[in-house]
GROMACS .gro file of C-alpha atoms in nm:
model
  300
    1UNK     CA    1  -1.528  -1.627   0.865
    2UNK     CA    2  -1.834  -1.505   0.677
    3UNK     CA    3  -1.693  -1.381   0.343
    4UNK     CA    4  -1.979  -1.151   0.246
    5UNK     CA    5  -1.897  -0.846   0.040
    6UNK     CA    6  -1.988  -0.622   0.335
    7UNK     CA    7  -1.754  -0.813   0.569
    8UNK     CA    8  -1.465  -0.813   0.322
    9UNK     CA    9  -1.491  -0.442   0.247
   10UNK     CA   10  -1.504  -0.343   0.615
   11UNK     CA   11  -1.244  -0.589   0.748
   12UNK     CA   12  -1.005  -0.432   1.000
   13UNK     CA   13  -0.660  -0.548   1.110
   14UNK     CA   14  -0.794  -0.637   1.453
   15UNK     CA   15  -1.076  -0.838   1.301
   16UNK     CA   16  -0.822  -1.031   1.096
   17UNK     CA   17  -0.614  -1.108   1.406
   18UNK     CA   18  -0.927  -1.213   1.594
   19UNK     CA   19  -1.010  -1.461   1.317
   20UNK     CA   20  -0.656  -1.595   1.331
   21UNK     CA   21  -0.646  -1.620   1.710
   22UNK     CA   22  -0.976  -1.810   1.706
   23UNK     CA   23  -0.800  -2.096   1.524
   24UNK     CA   24  -0.552  -2.138   1.811
   25UNK     CA   25  -0.584  -2.409   2.074
   26UNK     CA   26  -0.667  -2.721   1.879
   27UNK     CA   27  -0.407  -2.995   1.878
   28UNK     CA   28  -0.113  -2.898   1.660
   29UNK     CA   29  -0.247  -2.548   1.579
   30UNK     CA   30  -0.086  -2.247   1.746
   31UNK     CA   31  -0.124  -1.870   1.717
   32UNK     CA   32   0.201  -1.682   1.768
   33UNK     CA   33   0.280  -1.310   1.779
   34UNK     CA   34   0.600  -1.267   1.580
   35UNK     CA   35   0.653  -0.893   1.605
   36UNK     CA   36   0.493  -0.550   1.597
   37UNK     CA   37   0.454  -0.287   1.329
   38UNK     CA   38   0.584   0.070   1.339
   39UNK     CA   39   0.257   0.175   1.506
   40UNK     CA   40   0.265  -0.113   1.754
   41UNK     CA   41   0.011  -0.341   1.587
   42UNK     CA   42   0.069  -0.711   1.643
   43UNK     CA   43   0.199  -0.926   1.359
   44UNK     CA   44   0.022  -1.257   1.409
   45UNK     CA   45   0.103  -1.594   1.253
   46UNK     CA   46  -0.064  -1.934   1.265
   47UNK     CA   47   0.145  -2.251   1.291
   48UNK     CA   48  -0.009  -2.582   1.183
   49UNK     CA   49   0.156  -2.918   1.246
   50UNK     CA   50   0.526  -2.990   1.280
   51UNK     CA   51   0.765  -2.698   1.274
   52UNK     CA   52   1.033  -2.908   1.109
   53UNK     CA   53   1.102  -2.715   0.787
   54UNK     CA   54   0.750  -2.577   0.738
   55UNK     CA   55   0.634  -2.386   0.433
   56UNK     CA   56   0.580  -2.013   0.500
   57UNK     CA   57   0.309  -1.788   0.355
   58UNK     CA   58   0.320  -1.410   0.393
   59UNK     CA   59   0.034  -1.180   0.287
   60UNK     CA   60  -0.050  -0.815   0.321
   61UNK     CA   61   0.294  -0.667   0.248
   62UNK     CA   62   0.140  -0.371   0.067
   63UNK     CA   63  -0.139  -0.159   0.209
   64UNK     CA   64  -0.372  -0.178  -0.089
   65UNK     CA   65  -0.333  -0.553  -0.137
   66UNK     CA   66  -0.623  -0.664   0.081
   67UNK     CA   67  -0.675  -0.975  -0.138
   68UNK     CA   68  -0.338  -1.119  -0.039
   69UNK     CA   69  -0.415  -1.079   0.332
   70UNK     CA   70  -0.764  -1.229   0.313
   71UNK     CA   71  -0.657  -1.517   0.087
   72UNK     CA   72  -0.380  -1.598   0.335
   73UNK     CA   73  -0.629  -1.581   0.624
   74UNK     CA   74  -0.880  -1.805   0.444
   75UNK     CA   75  -0.601  -2.047   0.358
   76UNK     CA   76  -0.505  -2.061   0.727
   77UNK     CA   77  -0.864  -2.132   0.831
   78UNK     CA   78  -0.920  -2.404   0.571
   79UNK     CA   79  -0.587  -2.577   0.632
   80UNK     CA   80  -0.647  -2.569   1.008
   81UNK     CA   81  -0.988  -2.728   0.956
   82UNK     CA   82  -0.850  -3.000   0.732
   83UNK     CA   83  -0.567  -3.073   0.975
   84UNK     CA   84  -0.783  -3.088   1.288
   85UNK     CA   85  -1.060  -3.278   1.107
   86UNK     CA   86  -0.816  -3.533   0.960
   87UNK     CA   87  -0.969  -3.458   0.621
   88UNK     CA   88  -0.838  -3.494   0.268
   89UNK     CA   89  -0.871  -3.244  -0.014
   90UNK     CA   90  -0.749  -3.279  -0.373
   91UNK     CA   91  -0.620  -3.620  -0.269
   92UNK     CA   92  -0.394  -3.470   0.000
   93UNK     CA   93  -0.400  -3.604   0.357
   94UNK     CA   94  -0.318  -3.278   0.531
   95UNK     CA   95  -0.290  -3.434   0.876
   96UNK     CA   96  -0.022  -3.674   0.759
   97UNK     CA   97   0.153  -3.410   0.548
   98UNK     CA   98   0.166  -3.148   0.824
   99UNK     CA   99   0.274  -3.395   1.090
  100UNK     CA  100   0.587  -3.446   0.881
  101UNK     CA  101   0.639  -3.080   0.794
  102UNK     CA  102   0.382  -2.814   0.865
  103UNK     CA  103   0.295  -2.464   0.755
  104UNK     CA  104   0.322  -2.109   0.897
  105UNK     CA  105   0.090  -1.834   0.774
  106UNK     CA  106   0.141  -1.463   0.842
  107UNK     CA  107  -0.158  -1.302   0.668
  108UNK     CA  108  -0.091  -0.933   0.733
  109UNK     CA  109   0.270  -0.817   0.743
  110UNK     CA  110   0.181  -0.449   0.699
  111UNK     CA  111  -0.118  -0.375   0.924
  112UNK     CA  112  -0.034  -0.004   0.941
  113UNK     CA  113  -0.032   0.026   0.562
  114UNK     CA  114  -0.362  -0.159   0.542
  115UNK     CA  115  -0.522   0.077   0.798
  116UNK     CA  116  -0.379   0.380   0.616
  117UNK     CA  117  -0.528   0.253   0.290
  118UNK     CA  118  -0.863   0.197   0.463
  119UNK     CA  119  -0.880   0.502   0.691
  120UNK     CA  120  -0.626   0.757   0.571
  121UNK     CA  121  -0.357   0.918   0.787
  122UNK     CA  122  -0.550   0.844   1.107
  123UNK     CA  123  -0.478   0.475   1.045
  124UNK     CA  124  -0.114   0.553   1.124
  125UNK     CA  125  -0.193   0.640   1.489
  126UNK     CA  126   0.103   0.840   1.628
  127UNK     CA  127   0.247   0.876   1.276
  128UNK     CA  128  -0.067   1.050   1.148
  129UNK     CA  129   0.095   1.396   1.139
  130UNK     CA  130   0.389   1.259   0.943
  131UNK     CA  131   0.157   1.082   0.697
  132UNK     CA  132  -0.067   1.386   0.651
  133UNK     CA  133   0.201   1.552   0.436
  134UNK     CA  134   0.161   1.282   0.170
  135UNK     CA  135  -0.103   1.212  -0.093
  136UNK     CA  136  -0.311   1.526  -0.025
  137UNK     CA  137  -0.532   1.324   0.207
  138UNK     CA  138  -0.596   1.049  -0.051
  139UNK     CA  139  -0.440   0.720   0.058
  140UNK     CA  140  -0.633   0.485  -0.170
  141UNK     CA  141  -0.307   0.375  -0.336
  142UNK     CA  142  -0.085   0.362  -0.027
  143UNK     CA  143   0.149   0.060  -0.042
  144UNK     CA  144   0.411   0.146   0.221
  145UNK     CA  145   0.421   0.116   0.599
  146UNK     CA  146   0.359   0.403   0.842
  147UNK     CA  147   0.707   0.547   0.777
  148UNK     CA  148   0.655   0.558   0.402
  149UNK     CA  149   0.884   0.258   0.346
  150UNK     CA  150   0.784  -0.005   0.091
  151UNK     CA  151   0.848  -0.327   0.281
  152UNK     CA  152   0.909  -0.527  -0.036
  153UNK     CA  153   1.204  -0.299  -0.111
  154UNK     CA  154   1.354  -0.332   0.239
  155UNK     CA  155   1.509  -0.680   0.233
  156UNK     CA  156   1.879  -0.761   0.208
  157UNK     CA  157   1.911  -0.885  -0.149
  158UNK     CA  158   2.041  -0.633  -0.401
  159UNK     CA  159   1.911  -0.358  -0.172
  160UNK     CA  160   2.147  -0.087  -0.296
  161UNK     CA  161   2.088  -0.181  -0.659
  162UNK     CA  162   1.714  -0.136  -0.599
  163UNK     CA  163   1.779   0.189  -0.412
  164UNK     CA  164   1.982   0.323  -0.705
  165UNK     CA  165   1.722   0.217  -0.961
  166UNK     CA  166   1.426   0.374  -0.783
  167UNK     CA  167   1.630   0.691  -0.724
  168UNK     CA  168   1.692   0.712  -1.099
  169UNK     CA  169   1.316   0.682  -1.139
  170UNK     CA  170   1.274   0.985  -0.910
  171UNK     CA  171   1.190   0.803  -0.584
  172UNK     CA  172   1.439   0.927  -0.322
  173UNK     CA  173   1.241   0.968  -0.002
  174UNK     CA  174   0.955   0.810   0.195
  175UNK     CA  175   0.624   0.794   0.016
  176UNK     CA  176   0.339   0.569  -0.093
  177UNK     CA  177   0.544   0.311  -0.283
  178UNK     CA  178   0.886   0.174  -0.385
  179UNK     CA  179   1.108   0.371  -0.144
  180UNK     CA  180   1.305   0.103   0.042
  181UNK     CA  181   1.454   0.305   0.327
  182UNK     CA  182   1.813   0.386   0.420
  183UNK     CA  183   1.937   0.031   0.470
  184UNK     CA  184   1.808  -0.328   0.456
  185UNK     CA  185   1.582  -0.451   0.736
  186UNK     CA  186   1.544  -0.099   0.874
  187UNK     CA  187   1.175  -0.168   0.947
  188UNK     CA  188   1.029  -0.377   1.230
  189UNK     CA  189   0.803  -0.565   0.990
  190UNK     CA  190   1.086  -0.697   0.771
  191UNK     CA  191   1.295  -0.775   1.080
  192UNK     CA  192   1.001  -0.984   1.206
  193UNK     CA  193   1.014  -1.190   0.885
  194UNK     CA  194   1.389  -1.237   0.926
  195UNK     CA  195   1.344  -1.358   1.286
  196UNK     CA  196   1.058  -1.585   1.186
  197UNK     CA  197   1.267  -1.750   0.916
  198UNK     CA  198   1.564  -1.789   1.148
  199UNK     CA  199   1.343  -1.959   1.406
  200UNK     CA  200   1.139  -2.198   1.190
  201UNK     CA  201   1.381  -2.246   0.896
  202UNK     CA  202   1.114  -2.279   0.622
  203UNK     CA  203   1.165  -2.521   0.336
  204UNK     CA  204   0.987  -2.278   0.102
  205UNK     CA  205   0.835  -1.930   0.107
  206UNK     CA  206   0.530  -1.790  -0.071
  207UNK     CA  207   0.483  -1.412  -0.072
  208UNK     CA  208   0.125  -1.333  -0.173
  209UNK     CA  209   0.066  -1.002  -0.352
  210UNK     CA  210  -0.173  -0.857  -0.608
  211UNK     CA  211  -0.218  -0.823  -0.901
  212UNK     CA  212  -0.132  -0.981  -1.237
  213UNK     CA  213  -0.205  -1.356  -1.217
  214UNK     CA  214   0.171  -1.416  -1.229
  215UNK     CA  215   0.430  -1.612  -1.032
  216UNK     CA  216   0.792  -1.501  -0.990
  217UNK     CA  217   1.041  -1.771  -0.896
  218UNK     CA  218   1.401  -1.670  -0.972
  219UNK     CA  219   1.669  -1.465  -0.798
  220UNK     CA  220   2.028  -1.495  -0.908
  221UNK     CA  221   2.269  -1.783  -0.866
  222UNK     CA  222   2.107  -1.912  -0.549
  223UNK     CA  223   1.778  -2.000  -0.719
  224UNK     CA  224   1.696  -2.359  -0.623
  225UNK     CA  225   1.719  -2.617  -0.906
  226UNK     CA  226   1.358  -2.726  -0.846
  227UNK     CA  227   1.213  -2.374  -0.840
  228UNK     CA  228   1.116  -2.347  -1.205
  229UNK     CA  229   0.941  -2.687  -1.209
  230UNK     CA  230   0.756  -2.606  -0.887
  231UNK     CA  231   0.657  -2.268  -1.026
  232UNK     CA  232   0.531  -2.423  -1.346
  233UNK     CA  233   0.322  -2.673  -1.150
  234UNK     CA  234   0.167  -2.401  -0.934
  235UNK     CA  235   0.103  -2.176  -1.232
  236UNK     CA  236  -0.073  -2.459  -1.417
  237UNK     CA  237  -0.301  -2.526  -1.120
  238UNK     CA  238  -0.436  -2.169  -1.131
  239UNK     CA  239  -0.382  -2.093  -1.501
  240UNK     CA  240  -0.132  -1.826  -1.397
  241UNK     CA  241   0.189  -1.733  -1.581
  242UNK     CA  242   0.548  -1.788  -1.470
  243UNK     CA  243   0.722  -1.453  -1.522
  244UNK     CA  244   1.030  -1.238  -1.455
  245UNK     CA  245   0.979  -0.915  -1.258
  246UNK     CA  246   1.014  -0.571  -1.414
  247UNK     CA  247   1.349  -0.396  -1.346
  248UNK     CA  248   1.224  -0.175  -1.060
  249UNK     CA  249   1.093  -0.485  -0.878
  250UNK     CA  250   1.396  -0.708  -0.940
  251UNK     CA  251   1.574  -0.671  -0.604
  252UNK     CA  252   1.523  -0.619  -0.229
  253UNK     CA  253   1.199  -0.820  -0.207
  254UNK     CA  254   1.109  -1.091   0.040
  255UNK     CA  255   1.134  -1.369  -0.220
  256UNK     CA  256   1.470  -1.235  -0.337
  257UNK     CA  257   1.617  -1.228   0.013
  258UNK     CA  258   1.492  -1.576   0.105
  259UNK     CA  259   1.649  -1.725  -0.208
  260UNK     CA  260   1.976  -1.540  -0.153
  261UNK     CA  261   1.991  -1.626   0.219
  262UNK     CA  262   1.879  -1.989   0.216
  263UNK     CA  263   1.909  -2.110  -0.144
  264UNK     CA  264   1.562  -2.263  -0.115
  265UNK     CA  265   1.249  -2.222  -0.331
  266UNK     CA  266   1.060  -1.895  -0.287
  267UNK     CA  267   0.785  -1.743  -0.496
  268UNK     CA  268   0.597  -1.418  -0.533
  269UNK     CA  269   0.237  -1.494  -0.631
  270UNK     CA  270   0.041  -1.203  -0.778
  271UNK     CA  271  -0.327  -1.273  -0.712
  272UNK     CA  272  -0.603  -1.141  -0.935
  273UNK     CA  273  -0.594  -0.906  -1.228
  274UNK     CA  274  -0.663  -0.535  -1.268
  275UNK     CA  275  -0.533  -0.233  -1.080
  276UNK     CA  276  -0.467  -0.211  -0.707
  277UNK     CA  277  -0.674  -0.189  -0.504
  278UNK     CA  278  -0.874  -0.465  -0.671
  279UNK     CA  279  -1.253  -0.451  -0.634
  280UNK     CA  280  -1.377  -0.636  -0.324
  281UNK     CA  281  -1.622  -0.816  -0.551
  282UNK     CA  282  -1.325  -1.005  -0.701
  283UNK     CA  283  -1.243  -1.199  -0.385
  284UNK     CA  284  -1.461  -1.503  -0.449
  285UNK     CA  285  -1.326  -1.553  -0.801
  286UNK     CA  286  -0.965  -1.503  -0.690
  287UNK     CA  287  -1.001  -1.759  -0.412
  288UNK     CA  288  -1.174  -2.019  -0.625
  289UNK     CA  289  -0.913  -1.989  -0.899
  290UNK     CA  290  -0.614  -2.011  -0.664
  291UNK     CA  291  -0.739  -2.244  -0.389
  292UNK     CA  292  -0.596  -2.564  -0.538
  293UNK     CA  293  -0.265  -2.391  -0.615
  294UNK     CA  294  -0.230  -2.259  -0.259
  295UNK     CA  295  -0.320  -2.596  -0.108
  296UNK     CA  296  -0.054  -2.761  -0.323
  297UNK     CA  297   0.202  -2.495  -0.228
  298UNK     CA  298   0.142  -2.572   0.141
  299UNK     CA  299   0.260  -2.932   0.105
  300UNK     CA  300   0.494  -2.921  -0.197
   0.00000   0.00000   0.00000
């Protein structure tokens, strides 16, 4: 992919999937559709190497967080190249590592939200009339999916605690952010993640978001004993901080559910710093600062 500023700023969901599909076909590298969004857009993932307990990366959960989707896509492309080329980077033999236990990358979990952020209500296709009642036509800060459900508040870990807390904060119905829906896994996008995890049984999960240059690693009693040390290592590689989430983001997220369900390490990585949506000009600096950390996460 040519990561010019013009290309990054105009990137569509279909262009992202085309880039991902183009990596399919080489030995040990497979593109797989793992579900569809509310508006019927394909949720595409790339599998590299052995599917025995792979690591799992998920980007693009929130509509404005283009950096998480494109970093996940670039990570997929570079790891695929290293694997197929039998190359080493940072002293890691990725061919050998991924033949033991590979990696799955789902760069854009919320394609509808991304298109709504980019193109307004018309990005929601058949849900455009429903969306037109929100935001007075300004969707530059739209985080949710095409039903107005925040996917990172729709997982089955403390869901009703999160629902109560956001209701106390005045969020009681669909909208641009934080409303988690009526019940856990009510959305096709989060159900796709649940199916994907049930099928490939990841050894670890990395949910890429923006922004804050922070890593979240804990969720309740099921937090893995190694999680803090792994988080500290990753944070050091990018000069990020290991943090605890704010109260309104403490439950019902992807990382939270994975820890509760499997008792294995899972992390939310907040890429970049500023206010969402981050400037497209920041992409190069974000990638260069986090590249080594993301490579290490893929094999840790």
